[in-house]
């Protein structure tokens, strides 16, 4: 029988999200245990031992510590505390009174233990194993430049006189007719890159971290899983699998339906007996417990552990878990959705008799399914306690967490629509050319703008003016009109070409003022007879 020791409340620190959170929690728990566990003198087989404790005393004290630690759940059981002390013994956090550890087993009894003289804290890795590939988060300019300019053929725009006057007419309000040119469609690879990068960017922002590299290998994130988890769902939001071989076995689904609607089960054809519901529950738990990998997968263990650091901020934690669950393989997400639906039904079913004589139904569900939902490959972490905390939160908020994040979906769809938006194109000299997508503007300094304004457009404008000057098919009246418009719009360029009025007058030489020769008879006086006759009549 365990000896009850006085409980002295500790002040554990809340370990938030960040690199190596599982390691930080492990070291935090060890420091609290070593710093607060009462040590006293014990006798064993007629011999006294100083500064030690019994196994049961360690279980009592550590169990209370974990229950009052906000990094863990108040539903931590005594059995889970014993399992943690077994890990402590294997990792030489504690040793028996004779200095043995590692292969020794820990049991909840009166065996004596002590702390080794050194502090067995886990070291932090100097470099993250996920540093090799850094995710590139998208922005508008990346896909404008990389996706379209490289894939869409184009030729340089030639600014001729007709094109210039067409654009000049737009500037003064005369807008010509236009047509819409559709951009080239995004490839499947483009869409996958957008979904992966924008989803991880949203997750990083929700967690409030500068990088996800210390907790996630970007190469292991499959964008096809994200897209399928968003769009291939039924009316209840449950994922629809394309590969039916990955579905739950029929007998498991039947057992889950039976227990979810207990005691009214329309598909139940066999007679029930006392304790039948317990056997059905045990059947479901055994199937999930024998899976090769947890539903949240080994590769995402660190990611979900970091989300647990946000549970004090419930809305942020729900949003982070909602995005994390999108990264799961569709088969895992579907199994998780069906399981959490079942647990929610069991928890709200008042007609269902207790499923255990020793613990409550909720505690039983947490104990039965924690390890099949979240655990790590290494058996030295606090995975059991962290999994219990996560499952407890999932049971309360499963409907929100396992739904599709509509805000993220709308944001990505808007981004894709922007990249596929049509262009407005005016008929004219460049009607046959396909121009690359324009880049978005960014603010520059006044000096840089003045330099670009004076130098960047000089050459094409000089060429345009020369083309007007040398055009022999243009009438003098039309040429004067266009030169006047050019002089008004670009006086500096015009003055450089025609610095004096004389240089401009060369284009339009004055006509000769010499009167044309008239016929000789036009200069002679009227016939005298005619004038004389006229005078006589007067």
Short mmCIF file of C-alpha atoms in Angstrom, two decimals, residues 162-402:
data_model
loop_
_atom_site.label_atom_id
_atom_site.label_comp_id
_atom_site.label_asym_id
_atom_site.label_seq_id
_atom_site.Cartn_x
_atom_site.Cartn_y
_atom_site.Cartn_z
CA UNK A 162 -0.17 53.50 -85.20
CA UNK A 163 0.33 51.84 -81.83
CA UNK A 164 1.42 55.14 -80.28
CA UNK A 165 -1.65 57.03 -81.48
CA UNK A 166 -3.87 54.20 -80.33
CA UNK A 167 -2.46 54.47 -76.81
CA UNK A 168 -2.47 58.26 -76.98
CA UNK A 169 -6.17 58.17 -77.80
CA UNK A 170 -6.73 56.04 -74.71
CA UNK A 171 -4.94 58.61 -72.57
CA UNK A 172 -7.24 61.42 -73.77
CA UNK A 173 -10.39 59.36 -73.35
CA UNK A 174 -10.89 57.75 -76.74
CA UNK A 175 -10.98 54.04 -75.79
CA UNK A 176 -11.01 51.70 -78.78
CA UNK A 177 -12.67 48.33 -78.89
CA UNK A 178 -10.86 45.47 -77.12
CA UNK A 179 -10.93 41.71 -76.82
CA UNK A 180 -10.21 39.26 -73.99
CA UNK A 181 -7.24 36.93 -74.17
CA UNK A 182 -7.39 33.97 -71.76
CA UNK A 183 -4.17 32.98 -70.06
CA UNK A 184 -2.76 29.54 -70.22
CA UNK A 185 -4.30 27.20 -67.65
CA UNK A 186 -2.30 26.24 -64.57
CA UNK A 187 -0.89 22.74 -64.65
CA UNK A 188 -1.70 20.13 -62.03
CA UNK A 189 1.80 20.58 -60.61
CA UNK A 190 1.23 24.35 -60.31
CA UNK A 191 -2.00 23.81 -58.38
CA UNK A 192 -0.40 21.29 -56.03
CA UNK A 193 2.45 23.67 -55.24
CA UNK A 194 -0.02 26.46 -54.49
CA UNK A 195 -2.11 24.30 -52.16
CA UNK A 196 0.89 22.95 -50.26
CA UNK A 197 2.74 26.23 -49.82
CA UNK A 198 -0.30 28.34 -48.91
CA UNK A 199 -1.58 25.70 -46.45
CA UNK A 200 1.77 25.54 -44.67
CA UNK A 201 2.03 29.32 -44.71
CA UNK A 202 -1.37 29.59 -43.02
CA UNK A 203 -0.37 26.97 -40.44
CA UNK A 204 2.90 28.75 -39.66
CA UNK A 205 1.03 32.02 -39.14
CA UNK A 206 -1.53 30.34 -36.88
CA UNK A 207 1.18 28.78 -34.72
CA UNK A 208 2.95 32.13 -34.51
CA UNK A 209 6.32 30.67 -35.57
CA UNK A 210 9.05 32.00 -37.83
CA UNK A 211 9.54 28.62 -39.47
CA UNK A 212 8.13 25.08 -39.58
CA UNK A 213 11.49 23.53 -40.44
CA UNK A 214 12.24 22.28 -36.92
CA UNK A 215 9.04 20.24 -36.64
CA UNK A 216 8.11 19.20 -40.16
CA UNK A 217 9.84 17.78 -43.20
CA UNK A 218 8.32 19.72 -46.10
CA UNK A 219 9.05 16.91 -48.56
CA UNK A 220 6.70 14.59 -46.69
CA UNK A 221 3.69 16.88 -47.16
CA UNK A 222 1.66 15.51 -50.07
CA UNK A 223 -0.45 18.27 -51.70
CA UNK A 224 -2.71 15.68 -53.32
CA UNK A 225 -3.85 14.63 -49.85
CA UNK A 226 -4.77 18.23 -49.01
CA UNK A 227 -6.79 18.69 -52.20
CA UNK A 228 -8.62 15.38 -51.78
CA UNK A 229 -9.42 16.12 -48.11
CA UNK A 230 -10.92 19.45 -49.14
CA UNK A 231 -13.01 18.47 -52.17
CA UNK A 232 -13.71 14.70 -51.98
CA UNK A 233 -16.15 14.76 -49.07
CA UNK A 234 -19.77 13.75 -48.54
CA UNK A 235 -22.59 15.84 -47.10
CA UNK A 236 -21.38 15.15 -43.56
CA UNK A 237 -17.87 16.34 -44.44
CA UNK A 238 -16.33 12.83 -44.26
CA UNK A 239 -13.65 12.06 -46.84
CA UNK A 240 -14.65 9.80 -49.73
CA UNK A 241 -11.83 7.42 -50.66
CA UNK A 242 -10.97 6.68 -54.27
CA UNK A 243 -9.21 3.45 -53.28
CA UNK A 244 -11.92 1.35 -51.64
CA UNK A 245 -9.38 -1.19 -50.42
CA UNK A 246 -8.31 1.33 -47.74
CA UNK A 247 -11.80 1.51 -46.26
CA UNK A 248 -12.56 0.18 -42.79
CA UNK A 249 -13.55 -3.50 -42.85
CA UNK A 250 -17.27 -4.10 -43.06
CA UNK A 251 -17.43 -5.79 -39.65
CA UNK A 252 -15.73 -2.79 -38.01
CA UNK A 253 -18.21 -0.38 -39.62
CA UNK A 254 -21.09 -2.56 -38.49
CA UNK A 255 -19.76 -2.60 -34.93
CA UNK A 256 -19.35 1.19 -34.95
CA UNK A 257 -22.89 1.73 -36.27
CA UNK A 258 -24.25 -0.66 -33.66
CA UNK A 259 -22.55 1.11 -30.76
CA UNK A 260 -23.28 4.60 -32.11
CA UNK A 261 -27.04 3.99 -32.15
CA UNK A 262 -27.23 1.76 -29.05
CA UNK A 263 -29.69 0.36 -28.01
CA UNK A 264 -31.62 1.12 -31.25
CA UNK A 265 -29.62 -0.66 -33.92
CA UNK A 266 -31.63 -1.44 -37.11
CA UNK A 267 -28.86 -3.58 -38.66
CA UNK A 268 -28.42 -5.78 -35.61
CA UNK A 269 -29.72 -9.25 -36.48
CA UNK A 270 -28.11 -11.33 -33.74
CA UNK A 271 -29.48 -11.42 -30.19
CA UNK A 272 -27.75 -9.36 -27.53
CA UNK A 273 -26.64 -10.42 -24.08
CA UNK A 274 -25.44 -8.76 -20.91
CA UNK A 275 -22.15 -7.02 -21.61
CA UNK A 276 -22.67 -7.14 -25.39
CA UNK A 277 -21.94 -3.42 -25.77
CA UNK A 278 -18.60 -3.87 -23.94
CA UNK A 279 -17.56 -6.60 -26.35
CA UNK A 280 -18.48 -4.41 -29.32
CA UNK A 281 -16.42 -1.54 -27.91
CA UNK A 282 -13.48 -3.86 -27.26
CA UNK A 283 -13.69 -5.14 -30.85
CA UNK A 284 -13.43 -1.62 -32.25
CA UNK A 285 -10.60 -0.69 -29.86
CA UNK A 286 -8.66 -3.84 -30.80
CA UNK A 287 -8.86 -3.03 -34.52
CA UNK A 288 -7.62 0.53 -34.07
CA UNK A 289 -5.01 -0.59 -31.57
CA UNK A 290 -3.37 -3.01 -34.01
CA UNK A 291 -2.72 -0.52 -36.78
CA UNK A 292 0.92 -0.26 -37.87
CA UNK A 293 0.96 3.53 -37.63
CA UNK A 294 -1.13 6.01 -35.63
CA UNK A 295 -3.83 7.92 -37.46
CA UNK A 296 -1.90 11.18 -37.19
CA UNK A 297 1.21 9.37 -38.54
CA UNK A 298 4.72 9.36 -37.10
CA UNK A 299 5.92 12.12 -39.43
CA UNK A 300 3.43 14.66 -38.04
CA UNK A 301 3.98 13.83 -34.36
CA UNK A 302 6.08 16.94 -33.65
CA UNK A 303 3.59 19.11 -35.49
CA UNK A 304 0.59 18.00 -33.41
CA UNK A 305 2.64 18.19 -30.20
CA UNK A 306 3.35 21.84 -30.99
CA UNK A 307 -0.34 22.55 -31.53
CA UNK A 308 -0.97 21.28 -28.00
CA UNK A 309 0.94 24.31 -26.78
CA UNK A 310 -1.95 26.48 -28.02
CA UNK A 311 -4.77 24.80 -26.12
CA UNK A 312 -4.92 27.76 -23.73
CA UNK A 313 -6.02 29.77 -26.79
CA UNK A 314 -8.88 27.60 -27.91
CA UNK A 315 -9.73 29.31 -31.22
CA UNK A 316 -6.13 29.25 -32.42
CA UNK A 317 -5.75 25.61 -31.36
CA UNK A 318 -8.89 24.61 -33.29
CA UNK A 319 -7.72 26.40 -36.43
CA UNK A 320 -4.22 24.90 -36.20
CA UNK A 321 -5.58 21.37 -35.71
CA UNK A 322 -8.04 21.88 -38.57
CA UNK A 323 -5.16 22.69 -40.93
CA UNK A 324 -2.92 19.91 -39.56
CA UNK A 325 -5.61 17.31 -40.17
CA UNK A 326 -5.74 18.37 -43.83
CA UNK A 327 -2.19 17.08 -44.24
CA UNK A 328 -3.17 13.52 -43.30
CA UNK A 329 -3.57 10.78 -45.89
CA UNK A 330 -7.28 10.61 -46.85
CA UNK A 331 -7.63 7.06 -45.47
CA UNK A 332 -6.28 8.18 -42.07
CA UNK A 333 -8.49 11.27 -42.03
CA UNK A 334 -11.58 9.20 -42.83
CA UNK A 335 -10.83 6.66 -40.07
CA UNK A 336 -10.24 9.51 -37.62
CA UNK A 337 -13.51 11.21 -38.60
CA UNK A 338 -15.52 8.01 -38.14
CA UNK A 339 -13.84 7.23 -34.83
CA UNK A 340 -14.38 10.71 -33.37
CA UNK A 341 -18.02 10.64 -34.49
CA UNK A 342 -18.44 7.35 -32.65
CA UNK A 343 -16.80 8.67 -29.47
CA UNK A 344 -19.01 11.77 -29.55
CA UNK A 345 -22.11 9.57 -29.90
CA UNK A 346 -21.00 7.33 -27.02
CA UNK A 347 -20.29 10.32 -24.79
CA UNK A 348 -23.74 11.81 -25.39
CA UNK A 349 -25.71 8.52 -25.17
CA UNK A 350 -27.35 8.42 -21.74
CA UNK A 351 -28.93 5.03 -22.46
CA UNK A 352 -25.58 3.31 -22.94
CA UNK A 353 -24.55 1.38 -19.79
CA UNK A 354 -21.02 1.86 -18.38
CA UNK A 355 -18.37 0.23 -20.51
CA UNK A 356 -16.05 -0.45 -17.54
CA UNK A 357 -16.41 -1.19 -13.84
CA UNK A 358 -13.20 0.56 -12.84
CA UNK A 359 -13.07 3.83 -14.85
CA UNK A 360 -15.60 6.15 -16.39
CA UNK A 361 -16.64 5.85 -20.02
CA UNK A 362 -14.82 9.02 -21.10
CA UNK A 363 -11.58 7.99 -19.38
CA UNK A 364 -11.88 4.55 -20.94
CA UNK A 365 -12.25 6.02 -24.42
CA UNK A 366 -9.21 8.28 -23.94
CA UNK A 367 -7.11 5.36 -22.67
CA UNK A 368 -8.28 3.00 -25.42
CA UNK A 369 -7.68 5.25 -28.43
CA UNK A 370 -4.92 7.68 -27.43
CA UNK A 371 -2.03 5.59 -28.68
CA UNK A 372 -3.69 4.69 -31.99
CA UNK A 373 -4.26 8.38 -32.69
CA UNK A 374 -0.94 9.94 -31.65
CA UNK A 375 2.39 8.40 -30.69
CA UNK A 376 6.04 8.72 -31.64
CA UNK A 377 8.51 6.20 -32.97
CA UNK A 378 10.73 6.68 -29.92
CA UNK A 379 9.41 5.14 -26.74
CA UNK A 380 11.12 7.67 -24.50
CA UNK A 381 8.90 10.69 -25.07
CA UNK A 382 5.77 11.77 -23.25
CA UNK A 383 3.65 10.54 -26.14
CA UNK A 384 1.03 8.77 -24.00
CA UNK A 385 0.32 11.84 -21.87
CA UNK A 386 0.34 14.17 -24.87
CA UNK A 387 -1.91 11.84 -26.84
CA UNK A 388 -4.39 11.71 -23.95
CA UNK A 389 -4.52 15.51 -23.85
CA UNK A 390 -5.04 15.73 -27.61
CA UNK A 391 -7.74 13.04 -27.74
CA UNK A 392 -9.59 14.68 -24.88
CA UNK A 393 -9.60 17.98 -26.80
CA UNK A 394 -10.61 16.23 -30.04
CA UNK A 395 -13.60 14.60 -28.36
CA UNK A 396 -14.91 18.00 -27.30
CA UNK A 397 -14.20 19.87 -30.56
CA UNK A 398 -14.14 17.15 -33.24
CA UNK A 399 -16.91 18.66 -35.36
CA UNK A 400 -15.00 21.93 -35.75
CA UNK A 401 -11.52 20.43 -36.03
CA UNK A 402 -12.36 17.83 -38.68
#
